Amino acid sequence: MAAHIEVRNLRKVFQFGSSKRGLLALSEVNFAIKPGEFVCILGPSGCGKSTILNILGGLDATYEGEVLVDGVSLSSTPSQKRRIGYIFQEPRLLPWRSVLRNITFALESVGHPRSAARETAQSFINLVGLTGFEHHYPYQLSGGMQQRTSIARAFAVDPDILYMDEPFSSLDEITARSLREELLEIWRKTHKTILFVTHNSMEATFLSDRIFLMTRRPGRIYEEVTVDLPRPRALDDPRLFALNNRIVTNFLSTIGELRGARGA
Ligand SMILES: Nc1ncnc2c1ncn2[C@@H]1O[C@H](COP(=O)(O)OP(=O)(O)OP(=O)(O)O)[C@@H](O)[C@H]1O
Ligand SMILES: [Mg+2]
């Protein structure tokens, strides 16, 4: 079951200590994502992409505005009822558990029996290319291998919604490419709702149905681009390059203008 997500007038101020003045990270963020849609948020570093995902993922409850999942406010939904998978910008594994146990632990905590959890975990370990490393601990893995473990964990839990925060940006391009293909394959089979954050416009164009373009801080979505290209997409498709160019040009002119408007 995929979910519908709606964000209305989202605003986020980070407060520092007792100071009255805070940092306005997000202002007037509005968007809607259809069930089963694959959407990318594209924006420059520091524009508030992770802040949006943290709020939508239920990790940050101090915001103004409304987040609705299938019409129900996030603030009124108990966390254990949310079928959300989250892949963070950096792998967040439990350091005292092996690759296999990091994944089975997540599965058991959502009610999978231990024996089935082991089998499911193994199939996702194989999928991300970590066969043979099941019993390694996070400190025995490279950064990319840790990130692949966290990707396997999120996929294995089979959530309705996947929030992915630049999951492939720390990986080498060859691994990233094969994981992008795998992600699309999983999405094609399951049609989860996916919100994927990136600052790589080629990646956004390759993956998504729609791309939300964000301004610099305070971040807001200033344009939604529909990626009207048939799937499966080829990385050397000239239409992909053309769209990518349009997006980059659009960014340069908009962000340039904003900078001018702020007098920076
Ligand atoms: N916990 C925090 N406390 C204070 N300020 C924060 C906090 N987290 C983020 N910020 C600020 O909010 C703004 C948005 O940060 P965020 O991490 O959402 O950016 P981002 O778009 O994900 O950037 P990147 O692409 O570099 O990951 C930044 O100016 C950042 O300094
Ligand atoms: Mg970020």
Coordinates of C-alpha atoms and ligand atoms in Angstrom, one line a residue:
M1 CA 0.0 0.0 0.0
A2 CA 1.5 3.3 -1.1
A3 CA 0.7 6.5 0.7
H4 CA -0.3 10.0 -0.2
I5 CA 1.7 12.8 1.3
E6 CA 0.7 16.4 1.6
V7 CA 2.7 19.2 3.1
R8 CA 1.0 22.6 3.8
N9 CA 2.8 25.8 4.7
L10 CA 5.7 24.0 6.3
R11 CA 8.0 26.4 8.2
K12 CA 10.9 25.6 10.4
V13 CA 13.0 27.8 12.6
F14 CA 16.0 26.3 14.4
Q15 CA 16.4 28.0 17.9
F16 CA 19.7 28.4 19.5
G17 CA 19.8 28.2 23.3
S18 CA 17.7 30.9 24.9
S19 CA 18.2 33.4 22.1
K20 CA 14.9 34.7 20.6
R21 CA 16.3 34.9 17.2
G22 CA 16.6 31.6 15.4
L23 CA 17.6 30.4 11.9
L24 CA 14.8 30.3 9.4
A25 CA 15.5 27.0 7.5
L26 CA 12.2 26.5 5.7
S27 CA 9.5 28.9 4.8
E28 CA 6.2 28.2 3.0
V29 CA 7.0 24.7 1.8
N30 CA 4.0 23.2 0.0
F31 CA 3.7 20.1 -2.1
A32 CA 1.7 16.9 -2.6
I33 CA 3.0 13.5 -3.6
K34 CA 0.6 10.9 -5.1
P35 CA 0.6 7.3 -3.8
G36 CA 3.2 5.3 -5.6
E37 CA 4.9 8.4 -7.0
F38 CA 8.7 8.8 -7.1
V39 CA 9.6 12.4 -6.3
C40 CA 13.1 14.0 -6.0
I41 CA 13.8 17.1 -4.1
L42 CA 16.7 18.9 -5.7
G43 CA 18.4 21.9 -4.1
P44 CA 21.8 23.3 -3.1
S45 CA 23.6 22.4 0.1
G46 CA 22.0 23.9 3.2
C47 CA 18.6 24.7 1.5
G48 CA 16.7 22.5 4.0
K49 CA 16.3 19.2 2.2
S50 CA 17.3 17.0 5.2
T51 CA 15.2 19.3 7.4
I52 CA 12.1 18.4 5.3
L53 CA 12.9 14.7 5.5
N54 CA 13.4 14.8 9.2
I55 CA 10.1 16.4 9.7
L56 CA 8.3 14.0 7.3
G57 CA 10.1 11.1 8.9
G58 CA 8.7 12.0 12.3
L59 CA 12.2 12.8 13.7
D60 CA 11.6 16.5 14.2
A61 CA 8.2 17.6 15.7
T62 CA 9.0 21.3 16.1
Y63 CA 7.7 22.8 13.0
E64 CA 4.8 25.0 11.9
G65 CA 2.4 23.9 9.2
E66 CA 0.9 20.6 8.4
V67 CA 2.0 17.2 7.2
L68 CA -0.7 14.8 6.1
V69 CA -0.2 11.2 5.3
D70 CA -3.3 9.7 3.7
G71 CA -5.1 12.7 5.0
V72 CA -4.1 12.1 8.6
S73 CA -1.9 14.6 10.4
L74 CA 1.6 13.3 11.2
S75 CA 1.4 15.0 14.6
S76 CA -1.6 12.8 15.5
T77 CA -0.2 9.5 14.3
P78 CA 1.6 7.3 16.8
S79 CA 5.1 6.6 15.6
Q80 CA 4.8 2.8 15.6
K81 CA 1.8 3.1 13.2
R82 CA 3.9 4.8 10.6
R83 CA 5.1 2.5 7.8
I84 CA 8.1 4.7 7.0
G85 CA 11.6 3.7 5.8
Y86 CA 14.3 6.3 6.2
I87 CA 17.8 6.2 4.6
F88 CA 19.9 8.9 6.1
Q89 CA 22.6 10.9 4.4
E90 CA 25.1 9.0 6.5
P91 CA 24.6 5.3 7.5
R92 CA 23.2 5.0 11.0
L93 CA 23.8 1.4 12.0
L94 CA 23.9 -0.1 15.4
P95 CA 27.7 -0.4 16.0
W96 CA 27.3 -3.4 18.3
R97 CA 25.4 -5.5 15.8
S98 CA 26.6 -7.3 12.7
V99 CA 25.2 -6.5 9.2
L100 CA 22.8 -9.3 9.4
R101 CA 21.6 -8.4 13.0
N102 CA 21.2 -4.7 12.1
I103 CA 18.7 -5.8 9.5
T104 CA 17.0 -8.7 11.4
F105 CA 16.7 -6.4 14.4
A106 CA 14.8 -3.8 12.3
L107 CA 12.6 -6.6 11.0
E108 CA 11.8 -8.1 14.4
S109 CA 11.0 -4.7 15.8
V110 CA 8.1 -4.5 13.2
G111 CA 6.9 -8.0 14.0
H112 CA 8.7 -10.4 11.7
P113 CA 9.4 -13.8 13.3
R114 CA 13.1 -14.4 13.8
S115 CA 13.5 -17.2 11.2
A116 CA 11.7 -15.3 8.4
A117 CA 13.6 -12.2 9.3
R118 CA 16.9 -14.0 8.7
E119 CA 15.9 -15.1 5.3
T120 CA 14.5 -11.7 4.2
A121 CA 17.7 -10.0 5.6
Q122 CA 19.9 -12.4 3.6
S123 CA 18.1 -11.7 0.3
F124 CA 18.5 -7.9 0.8
I125 CA 22.2 -8.3 1.7
N126 CA 22.6 -10.2 -1.5
L127 CA 20.7 -7.5 -3.4
V128 CA 23.1 -4.7 -2.3
G129 CA 26.2 -6.9 -3.0
L130 CA 27.2 -7.6 0.6
T131 CA 27.1 -11.4 0.4
G132 CA 30.0 -12.7 2.6
F133 CA 29.9 -9.7 5.0
E134 CA 26.8 -10.8 7.0
H135 CA 28.7 -11.2 10.2
H136 CA 30.9 -8.1 9.9
Y137 CA 30.4 -5.2 12.3
P138 CA 29.9 -1.7 11.0
Y139 CA 33.5 -0.7 12.0
Q140 CA 34.8 -3.5 9.7
L141 CA 33.1 -2.1 6.7
S142 CA 33.9 0.8 4.3
G143 CA 31.6 3.9 4.4
G144 CA 29.9 2.7 1.1
M145 CA 29.3 -0.8 2.5
Q146 CA 27.8 0.7 5.7
Q147 CA 25.5 2.8 3.5
R148 CA 24.5 -0.3 1.5
T149 CA 23.6 -2.1 4.8
S150 CA 21.4 0.8 5.7
I151 CA 19.7 0.7 2.3
A152 CA 19.2 -3.1 2.6
R153 CA 17.7 -2.5 6.1
A154 CA 15.2 0.1 4.8
F155 CA 14.1 -2.0 1.8
A156 CA 13.8 -5.2 3.9
V157 CA 11.3 -3.6 6.2
D158 CA 9.1 -3.0 3.2
P159 CA 7.5 0.3 4.3
D160 CA 4.8 2.2 2.4
I161 CA 6.9 5.3 2.2
L162 CA 10.6 5.5 1.6
Y163 CA 12.5 8.7 2.5
M164 CA 15.9 8.7 1.1
D165 CA 18.4 11.5 1.9
E166 CA 21.2 11.5 -0.7
P167 CA 21.7 7.8 -0.2
F168 CA 24.1 7.2 -3.0
S169 CA 26.2 10.4 -2.9
S170 CA 29.0 8.8 -0.8
L171 CA 29.2 5.7 -3.1
D172 CA 31.4 5.2 -6.1
E173 CA 29.6 5.9 -9.4
I174 CA 29.5 2.2 -10.4
T175 CA 27.9 1.1 -7.2
A176 CA 25.6 4.1 -7.2
R177 CA 24.4 3.2 -10.7
S178 CA 23.6 -0.4 -9.9
L179 CA 21.8 0.7 -6.7
R180 CA 19.7 3.3 -8.6
E181 CA 18.7 0.5 -11.0
E182 CA 17.8 -1.8 -8.1
L183 CA 15.9 1.0 -6.4
L184 CA 13.8 1.5 -9.6
E185 CA 13.3 -2.2 -9.9
I186 CA 12.0 -2.4 -6.3
W187 CA 9.8 0.6 -6.9
R188 CA 8.5 -0.9 -10.1
K189 CA 7.5 -4.1 -8.3
T190 CA 6.1 -2.5 -5.1
H191 CA 5.1 1.0 -6.1
K192 CA 6.0 2.6 -2.8
T193 CA 5.8 6.3 -2.4
I194 CA 9.4 7.5 -2.6
L195 CA 10.7 10.9 -1.7
F196 CA 14.4 11.1 -2.6
V197 CA 16.7 14.0 -1.8
T198 CA 19.6 14.8 -3.9
H199 CA 21.8 17.7 -5.2
N200 CA 22.6 15.7 -8.3
S201 CA 20.2 16.8 -11.1
M202 CA 21.2 13.9 -13.4
E203 CA 20.3 11.5 -10.7
A204 CA 17.0 13.2 -10.1
T205 CA 16.2 13.2 -13.8
F206 CA 17.1 9.5 -14.2
L207 CA 15.0 8.4 -11.2
S208 CA 11.9 10.5 -10.7
D209 CA 8.4 11.2 -12.0
R210 CA 8.6 14.7 -10.7
I211 CA 11.4 16.9 -9.4
F212 CA 10.8 19.7 -6.8
L213 CA 13.3 22.5 -7.2
M214 CA 14.3 24.3 -3.9
T215 CA 15.6 27.8 -3.4
R216 CA 18.5 28.5 -1.1
R217 CA 17.7 29.0 2.6
P218 CA 15.1 29.7 3.7
G219 CA 14.2 26.8 1.5
R220 CA 10.9 26.5 -0.4
I221 CA 9.9 24.7 -3.5
Y222 CA 9.8 27.2 -6.3
E223 CA 9.0 24.8 -9.2
E224 CA 7.9 21.3 -9.9
V225 CA 9.3 19.7 -13.0
T226 CA 7.5 16.7 -14.5
V227 CA 10.0 14.1 -16.0
D228 CA 7.9 12.9 -18.9
L229 CA 10.4 10.3 -20.1
P230 CA 9.4 6.7 -20.6
R231 CA 10.9 4.0 -18.4
P232 CA 13.2 2.2 -18.3
R233 CA 15.4 5.2 -19.0
A234 CA 18.9 5.0 -20.5
L235 CA 21.6 7.2 -19.0
D236 CA 22.7 8.2 -22.4
D237 CA 19.3 9.3 -23.6
P238 CA 19.7 12.8 -25.1
R239 CA 16.3 13.8 -23.7
L240 CA 17.7 13.2 -20.2
F241 CA 20.6 15.5 -20.9
A242 CA 18.3 18.2 -22.4
L243 CA 16.1 18.1 -19.3
N244 CA 19.0 18.2 -17.0
N245 CA 20.4 21.2 -18.8
R246 CA 17.1 23.0 -18.5
I247 CA 17.0 22.3 -14.8
V248 CA 20.5 23.6 -14.2
T249 CA 19.9 26.7 -16.2
N250 CA 16.7 27.3 -14.3
F251 CA 18.5 26.9 -11.0
L252 CA 21.3 29.3 -12.0
S253 CA 18.8 32.0 -13.1
T254 CA 16.5 31.6 -10.1
I255 CA 19.2 31.3 -7.4
G256 CA 21.1 34.1 -9.1
E257 CA 18.1 36.3 -8.9
L258 CA 17.4 35.5 -5.3
R259 CA 20.9 36.3 -4.4
G260 CA 20.5 39.6 -6.2
A261 CA 17.3 40.3 -4.4
R262 CA 18.9 39.7 -1.0
G263 CA 21.8 42.0 -2.0
A264 CA 24.3 39.2 -1.3
Ligands
LIG1 N1 20.0 20.8 14.2 C1 20.2 22.0 13.6 N2 20.4 23.1 14.4 C2 20.5 24.3 13.8 N3 20.5 24.5 12.5 C3 20.4 23.5 11.7 C4 20.2 22.2 12.2 N4 20.0 21.3 11.2 C5 20.1 22.1 10.1 N5 20.3 23.4 10.4 C6 20.4 24.5 9.4 O1 19.3 24.5 8.6 C7 19.7 24.7 7.2 C8 19.2 23.5 6.3 O2 20.0 22.4 6.7 P1 19.8 20.9 6.0 O3 20.6 20.0 6.7 O4 18.3 20.7 5.9 O5 20.3 21.3 4.5 P2 20.4 20.3 3.3 O6 19.6 20.9 2.2 O7 20.1 18.9 3.7 O8 22.0 20.4 2.9 P3 23.0 19.3 2.3 O9 22.7 19.1 0.9 O10 24.4 19.9 2.6 O11 22.8 18.0 3.1 C9 21.2 24.9 7.2 O12 21.4 26.3 7.2 C10 21.7 24.3 8.5 O13 22.7 25.0 9.1
MG2 MG 21.2 17.2 3.9

